[in-house]
Amino acid sequence: MQFEGPSRTALGAARHRAAHQLLEFGRIFADPLALRILGEDSETVAREAEENPSGRMMRIFIAVRTRFAEDALAAAVERGVRQLVILGAGLDTYAYRGAMRQRLRVFEVDHPATQAWKRRRLTEASIPLPPCLTFAPIDFERETLAAGLDDAGFDPAQQTFFTWLGVVPYLTEEAVWSTLGFIAGLPGGAHVVFDYSDPPDSLTPEMRALHEKRAARVAELGEPWVNYFEPDQLRAKLMGLGFRTVEDLGPPQIAARYSPNRAVSIPEKGGHILRAATI
Ligand SMILES: C[S@@+](CC[C@H](N)C(=O)[O-])C[C@H]1O[C@@H](n2cnc3c(N)ncnc32)[C@H](O)[C@@H]1O
């Protein structure tokens, strides 16, 4: 992906998180800074989300992936994790409000153009930078995560948790496997949470039509989806890299865990959220 300015999809994801606070009252994922970092008027955010009911599924998915990642992080901190790396952070607010942040060194990694924009947004919103935080501007397609994190003072001997939310679909397969290979090889041990989608040709006709509409929209923004995974092949490849546990929630598991009382039929295929660990 070539950026001329900050990532437009990072702004879109932040709008969904803010709308989730207003329309679902943060039921799945509560973020007291979601509106503040966005810097947009709450009535406009709520109205625009309500005017676009087909965006609900993506809004809930974004709330779920963030909640899943932060719950897994909290459990990992209890088991000894002391570093958090937020890959493709966008307007993620964990470093500024997260319950476990005092026990962590946090590295926010993002494309330089998006990270510079976020830093301006933080200043404009008067959100202070916590002492635990280090920014690491890295373009995953042009430089290795290893070199970028090394420059930022990352300690590979410490057990580390990586979140990588809403990024994998935009990257080449080569960039994805190079990053996962680095994470799997860390001597201190590592956990990673990322989301991905089943290949479009495996979706039901309804889901495929919705997928194509969204894919056209992100492509118009200059950030096309280029990467999909078949779950069994992905799991096998992760285990081959050295991950010892893989937890992968597809649409039915996500619905059962986060919306158990919602009586709608759930497709088998669609967006997944996955946690893998080497220890
Ligand atoms: C859809 S946004 C998700 C942002 C955030 N994780 C969230 O959930 O709100 C995609 C993020 O991936 C980052 N990204 C995409 N391609 C990248 C690249 N080649 N190098 C670094 N970051 C990249 C963008 O800058 C953006 O922050």
PDB file of N, CA, C and O and ligand atoms in Angstrom, residues 1 3 7 9-10 13-14 17 65 87-92 110-111 114 138-141 165-167 170-171, ligand 1:
ATOM      1  N   MET A   1       0.837  -1.183   0.000  1.00  0.00           N
ATOM      2  CA  MET A   1       0.000   0.000   0.000  1.00  0.00           C
ATOM      3  C   MET A   1       0.885   1.252   0.000  1.00  0.00           C
ATOM      4  O   MET A   1       1.868   1.330   0.719  1.00  0.00           O
ATOM      5  N   PHE A   3       1.099   5.188   0.782  1.00  0.00           N
ATOM      6  CA  PHE A   3       0.389   6.274   1.453  1.00  0.00           C
ATOM      7  C   PHE A   3       0.908   7.612   0.957  1.00  0.00           C
ATOM      8  O   PHE A   3       2.111   7.816   0.865  1.00  0.00           O
ATOM      9  N   SER A   7      -3.339   7.087   6.929  1.00  0.00           N
ATOM     10  CA  SER A   7      -4.227   6.011   6.482  1.00  0.00           C
ATOM     11  C   SER A   7      -5.691   6.413   6.662  1.00  0.00           C
ATOM     12  O   SER A   7      -6.126   6.744   7.763  1.00  0.00           O
ATOM     13  N   THR A   9      -8.173   4.331   6.232  1.00  0.00           N
ATOM     14  CA  THR A   9      -8.897   3.244   6.907  1.00  0.00           C
ATOM     15  C   THR A   9      -8.666   3.297   8.422  1.00  0.00           C
ATOM     16  O   THR A   9      -9.504   2.819   9.182  1.00  0.00           O
ATOM     17  N   ALA A  10      -7.542   3.883   8.843  1.00  0.00           N
ATOM     18  CA  ALA A  10      -7.330   4.051  10.293  1.00  0.00           C
ATOM     19  C   ALA A  10      -8.374   5.028  10.844  1.00  0.00           C
ATOM     20  O   ALA A  10      -8.927   4.826  11.932  1.00  0.00           O
ATOM     21  N   ALA A  13     -11.702   3.100  11.016  1.00  0.00           N
ATOM     22  CA  ALA A  13     -11.788   2.191  12.174  1.00  0.00           C
ATOM     23  C   ALA A  13     -12.034   2.988  13.455  1.00  0.00           C
ATOM     24  O   ALA A  13     -12.818   2.585  14.324  1.00  0.00           O
ATOM     25  N   ALA A  14     -11.377   4.149  13.571  1.00  0.00           N
ATOM     26  CA  ALA A  14     -11.569   4.983  14.772  1.00  0.00           C
ATOM     27  C   ALA A  14     -13.006   5.504  14.838  1.00  0.00           C
ATOM     28  O   ALA A  14     -13.601   5.580  15.919  1.00  0.00           O
ATOM     29  N   ARG A  17     -15.145   2.714  16.203  1.00  0.00           N
ATOM     30  CA  ARG A  17     -15.015   2.552  17.664  1.00  0.00           C
ATOM     31  C   ARG A  17     -15.788   3.646  18.391  1.00  0.00           C
ATOM     32  O   ARG A  17     -16.435   3.399  19.413  1.00  0.00           O
ATOM     33  N   ARG A  65     -12.755  -7.324  17.780  1.00  0.00           N
ATOM     34  CA  ARG A  65     -11.315  -7.638  17.637  1.00  0.00           C
ATOM     35  C   ARG A  65     -10.495  -6.892  18.688  1.00  0.00           C
ATOM     36  O   ARG A  65      -9.519  -7.421  19.232  1.00  0.00           O
ATOM     37  N   LEU A  87       1.018  -3.068  16.358  1.00  0.00           N
ATOM     38  CA  LEU A  87       1.447  -2.958  14.955  1.00  0.00           C
ATOM     39  C   LEU A  87       0.336  -2.314  14.124  1.00  0.00           C
ATOM     40  O   LEU A  87      -0.804  -2.773  14.171  1.00  0.00           O
ATOM     41  N   GLY A  88       0.672  -1.287  13.371  1.00  0.00           N
ATOM     42  CA  GLY A  88      -0.356  -0.587  12.574  1.00  0.00           C
ATOM     43  C   GLY A  88      -1.377   0.036  13.503  1.00  0.00           C
ATOM     44  O   GLY A  88      -2.579  -0.178  13.386  1.00  0.00           O
ATOM     45  N   ALA A  89      -0.880   0.843  14.463  1.00  0.00           N
ATOM     46  CA  ALA A  89      -1.712   1.273  15.601  1.00  0.00           C
ATOM     47  C   ALA A  89      -2.880   2.165  15.188  1.00  0.00           C
ATOM     48  O   ALA A  89      -3.922   2.153  15.847  1.00  0.00           O
ATOM     49  N   GLY A  90      -2.742   2.947  14.117  1.00  0.00           N
ATOM     50  CA  GLY A  90      -3.813   3.892  13.785  1.00  0.00           C
ATOM     51  C   GLY A  90      -4.136   4.756  15.003  1.00  0.00           C
ATOM     52  O   GLY A  90      -3.235   5.202  15.729  1.00  0.00           O
ATOM     53  N   LEU A  91      -5.427   4.954  15.283  1.00  0.00           N
ATOM     54  CA  LEU A  91      -5.825   5.778  16.441  1.00  0.00           C
ATOM     55  C   LEU A  91      -6.158   4.912  17.658  1.00  0.00           C
ATOM     56  O   LEU A  91      -6.973   5.301  18.501  1.00  0.00           O
ATOM     57  N   ASP A  92      -5.518   3.750  17.752  1.00  0.00           N
ATOM     58  CA  ASP A  92      -5.669   2.885  18.942  1.00  0.00           C
ATOM     59  C   ASP A  92      -5.322   3.704  20.195  1.00  0.00           C
ATOM     60  O   ASP A  92      -4.351   4.456  20.208  1.00  0.00           O
ATOM     61  N   ASP A 110       3.718   2.216  13.352  1.00  0.00           N
ATOM     62  CA  ASP A 110       2.796   2.528  12.248  1.00  0.00           C
ATOM     63  C   ASP A 110       3.586   3.143  11.111  1.00  0.00           C
ATOM     64  O   ASP A 110       4.751   3.546  11.275  1.00  0.00           O
ATOM     65  N   HIS A 111       2.917   3.219   9.977  1.00  0.00           N
ATOM     66  CA  HIS A 111       3.500   3.911   8.832  1.00  0.00           C
ATOM     67  C   HIS A 111       3.806   5.348   9.267  1.00  0.00           C
ATOM     68  O   HIS A 111       2.996   5.968   9.967  1.00  0.00           O
ATOM     69  N   THR A 114       0.996   8.005   8.966  1.00  0.00           N
ATOM     70  CA  THR A 114      -0.143   7.821   9.882  1.00  0.00           C
ATOM     71  C   THR A 114       0.271   8.165  11.310  1.00  0.00           C
ATOM     72  O   THR A 114      -0.485   8.779  12.064  1.00  0.00           O
ATOM     73  N   ILE A 138       7.442   2.781  11.091  1.00  0.00           N
ATOM     74  CA  ILE A 138       7.990   1.726  10.219  1.00  0.00           C
ATOM     75  C   ILE A 138       7.010   1.491   9.060  1.00  0.00           C
ATOM     76  O   ILE A 138       5.810   1.384   9.290  1.00  0.00           O
ATOM     77  N   ASP A 139       7.517   1.374   7.854  1.00  0.00           N
ATOM     78  CA  ASP A 139       6.711   0.917   6.713  1.00  0.00           C
ATOM     79  C   ASP A 139       6.998  -0.577   6.526  1.00  0.00           C
ATOM     80  O   ASP A 139       8.096  -0.948   6.123  1.00  0.00           O
ATOM     81  N   PHE A 140       5.998  -1.423   6.850  1.00  0.00           N
ATOM     82  CA  PHE A 140       6.203  -2.884   6.814  1.00  0.00           C
ATOM     83  C   PHE A 140       6.643  -3.389   5.444  1.00  0.00           C
ATOM     84  O   PHE A 140       7.213  -4.462   5.325  1.00  0.00           O
ATOM     85  N   GLU A 141       6.286  -2.650   4.394  1.00  0.00           N
ATOM     86  CA  GLU A 141       6.611  -3.128   3.040  1.00  0.00           C
ATOM     87  C   GLU A 141       8.042  -2.761   2.645  1.00  0.00           C
ATOM     88  O   GLU A 141       8.567  -3.275   1.668  1.00  0.00           O
ATOM     89  N   LEU A 165      -4.153  -5.284  14.460  1.00  0.00           N
ATOM     90  CA  LEU A 165      -5.598  -5.265  14.167  1.00  0.00           C
ATOM     91  C   LEU A 165      -5.903  -4.440  12.927  1.00  0.00           C
ATOM     92  O   LEU A 165      -5.489  -3.276  12.811  1.00  0.00           O
ATOM     93  N   GLY A 166      -6.617  -5.067  12.003  1.00  0.00           N
ATOM     94  CA  GLY A 166      -7.030  -4.356  10.794  1.00  0.00           C
ATOM     95  C   GLY A 166      -5.885  -4.049   9.859  1.00  0.00           C
ATOM     96  O   GLY A 166      -5.957  -3.066   9.112  1.00  0.00           O
ATOM     97  N   VAL A 167      -4.833  -4.826   9.885  1.00  0.00           N
ATOM     98  CA  VAL A 167      -3.664  -4.521   9.045  1.00  0.00           C
ATOM     99  C   VAL A 167      -3.358  -5.627   8.040  1.00  0.00           C
ATOM    100  O   VAL A 167      -3.081  -5.358   6.863  1.00  0.00           O
ATOM    101  N   TYR A 170      -4.321  -5.728   4.311  1.00  0.00           N
ATOM    102  CA  TYR A 170      -3.780  -4.699   3.426  1.00  0.00           C
ATOM    103  C   TYR A 170      -2.347  -4.999   2.974  1.00  0.00           C
ATOM    104  O   TYR A 170      -1.796  -4.280   2.151  1.00  0.00           O
ATOM    105  N   LEU A 171      -1.723  -6.010   3.565  1.00  0.00           N
ATOM    106  CA  LEU A 171      -0.297  -6.254   3.308  1.00  0.00           C
ATOM    107  C   LEU A 171      -0.095  -7.392   2.324  1.00  0.00           C
ATOM    108  O   LEU A 171      -0.930  -8.290   2.211  1.00  0.00           O
TER     109      LEU A 171
HETATM  110  C1  LIG B   1      -7.441  -0.234   9.081  1.00  0.00           C
HETATM  111  S1  LIG B   1      -6.141   0.639   9.852  1.00  0.00           S
HETATM  112  C2  LIG B   1      -6.173  -0.141  11.465  1.00  0.00           C
HETATM  113  C3  LIG B   1      -5.636   0.755  12.528  1.00  0.00           C
HETATM  114  C4  LIG B   1      -5.772   0.230  13.952  1.00  0.00           C
HETATM  115  N1  LIG B   1      -5.022  -0.989  14.166  1.00  0.00           N
HETATM  116  C5  LIG B   1      -7.225   0.043  14.324  1.00  0.00           C
HETATM  117  O1  LIG B   1      -7.659  -1.103  14.542  1.00  0.00           O
HETATM  118  O2  LIG B   1      -7.916   1.056  14.374  1.00  0.00           O
HETATM  119  C6  LIG B   1      -4.683  -0.031   9.088  1.00  0.00           C
HETATM  120  C7  LIG B   1      -3.386   0.429   9.729  1.00  0.00           C
HETATM  121  O3  LIG B   1      -2.307  -0.282   9.105  1.00  0.00           O
HETATM  122  C8  LIG B   1      -1.257   0.614   8.864  1.00  0.00           C
HETATM  123  N2  LIG B   1      -0.490   0.102   7.732  1.00  0.00           N
HETATM  124  C9  LIG B   1      -0.964  -0.343   6.548  1.00  0.00           C
HETATM  125  N3  LIG B   1       0.051  -0.640   5.718  1.00  0.00           N
HETATM  126  C10 LIG B   1       1.186  -0.375   6.398  1.00  0.00           C
HETATM  127  C11 LIG B   1       2.555  -0.477   6.096  1.00  0.00           C
HETATM  128  N4  LIG B   1       2.975  -0.883   4.903  1.00  0.00           N
HETATM  129  N5  LIG B   1       3.456  -0.141   7.051  1.00  0.00           N
HETATM  130  C12 LIG B   1       3.040   0.290   8.264  1.00  0.00           C
HETATM  131  N6  LIG B   1       1.752   0.413   8.615  1.00  0.00           N
HETATM  132  C13 LIG B   1       0.842   0.085   7.694  1.00  0.00           C
HETATM  133  C14 LIG B   1      -1.948   1.945   8.552  1.00  0.00           C
HETATM  134  O4  LIG B   1      -1.095   3.058   8.704  1.00  0.00           O
HETATM  135  C15 LIG B   1      -3.095   1.915   9.543  1.00  0.00           C
HETATM  136  O5  LIG B   1      -2.726   2.501  10.776  1.00  0.00           O
END
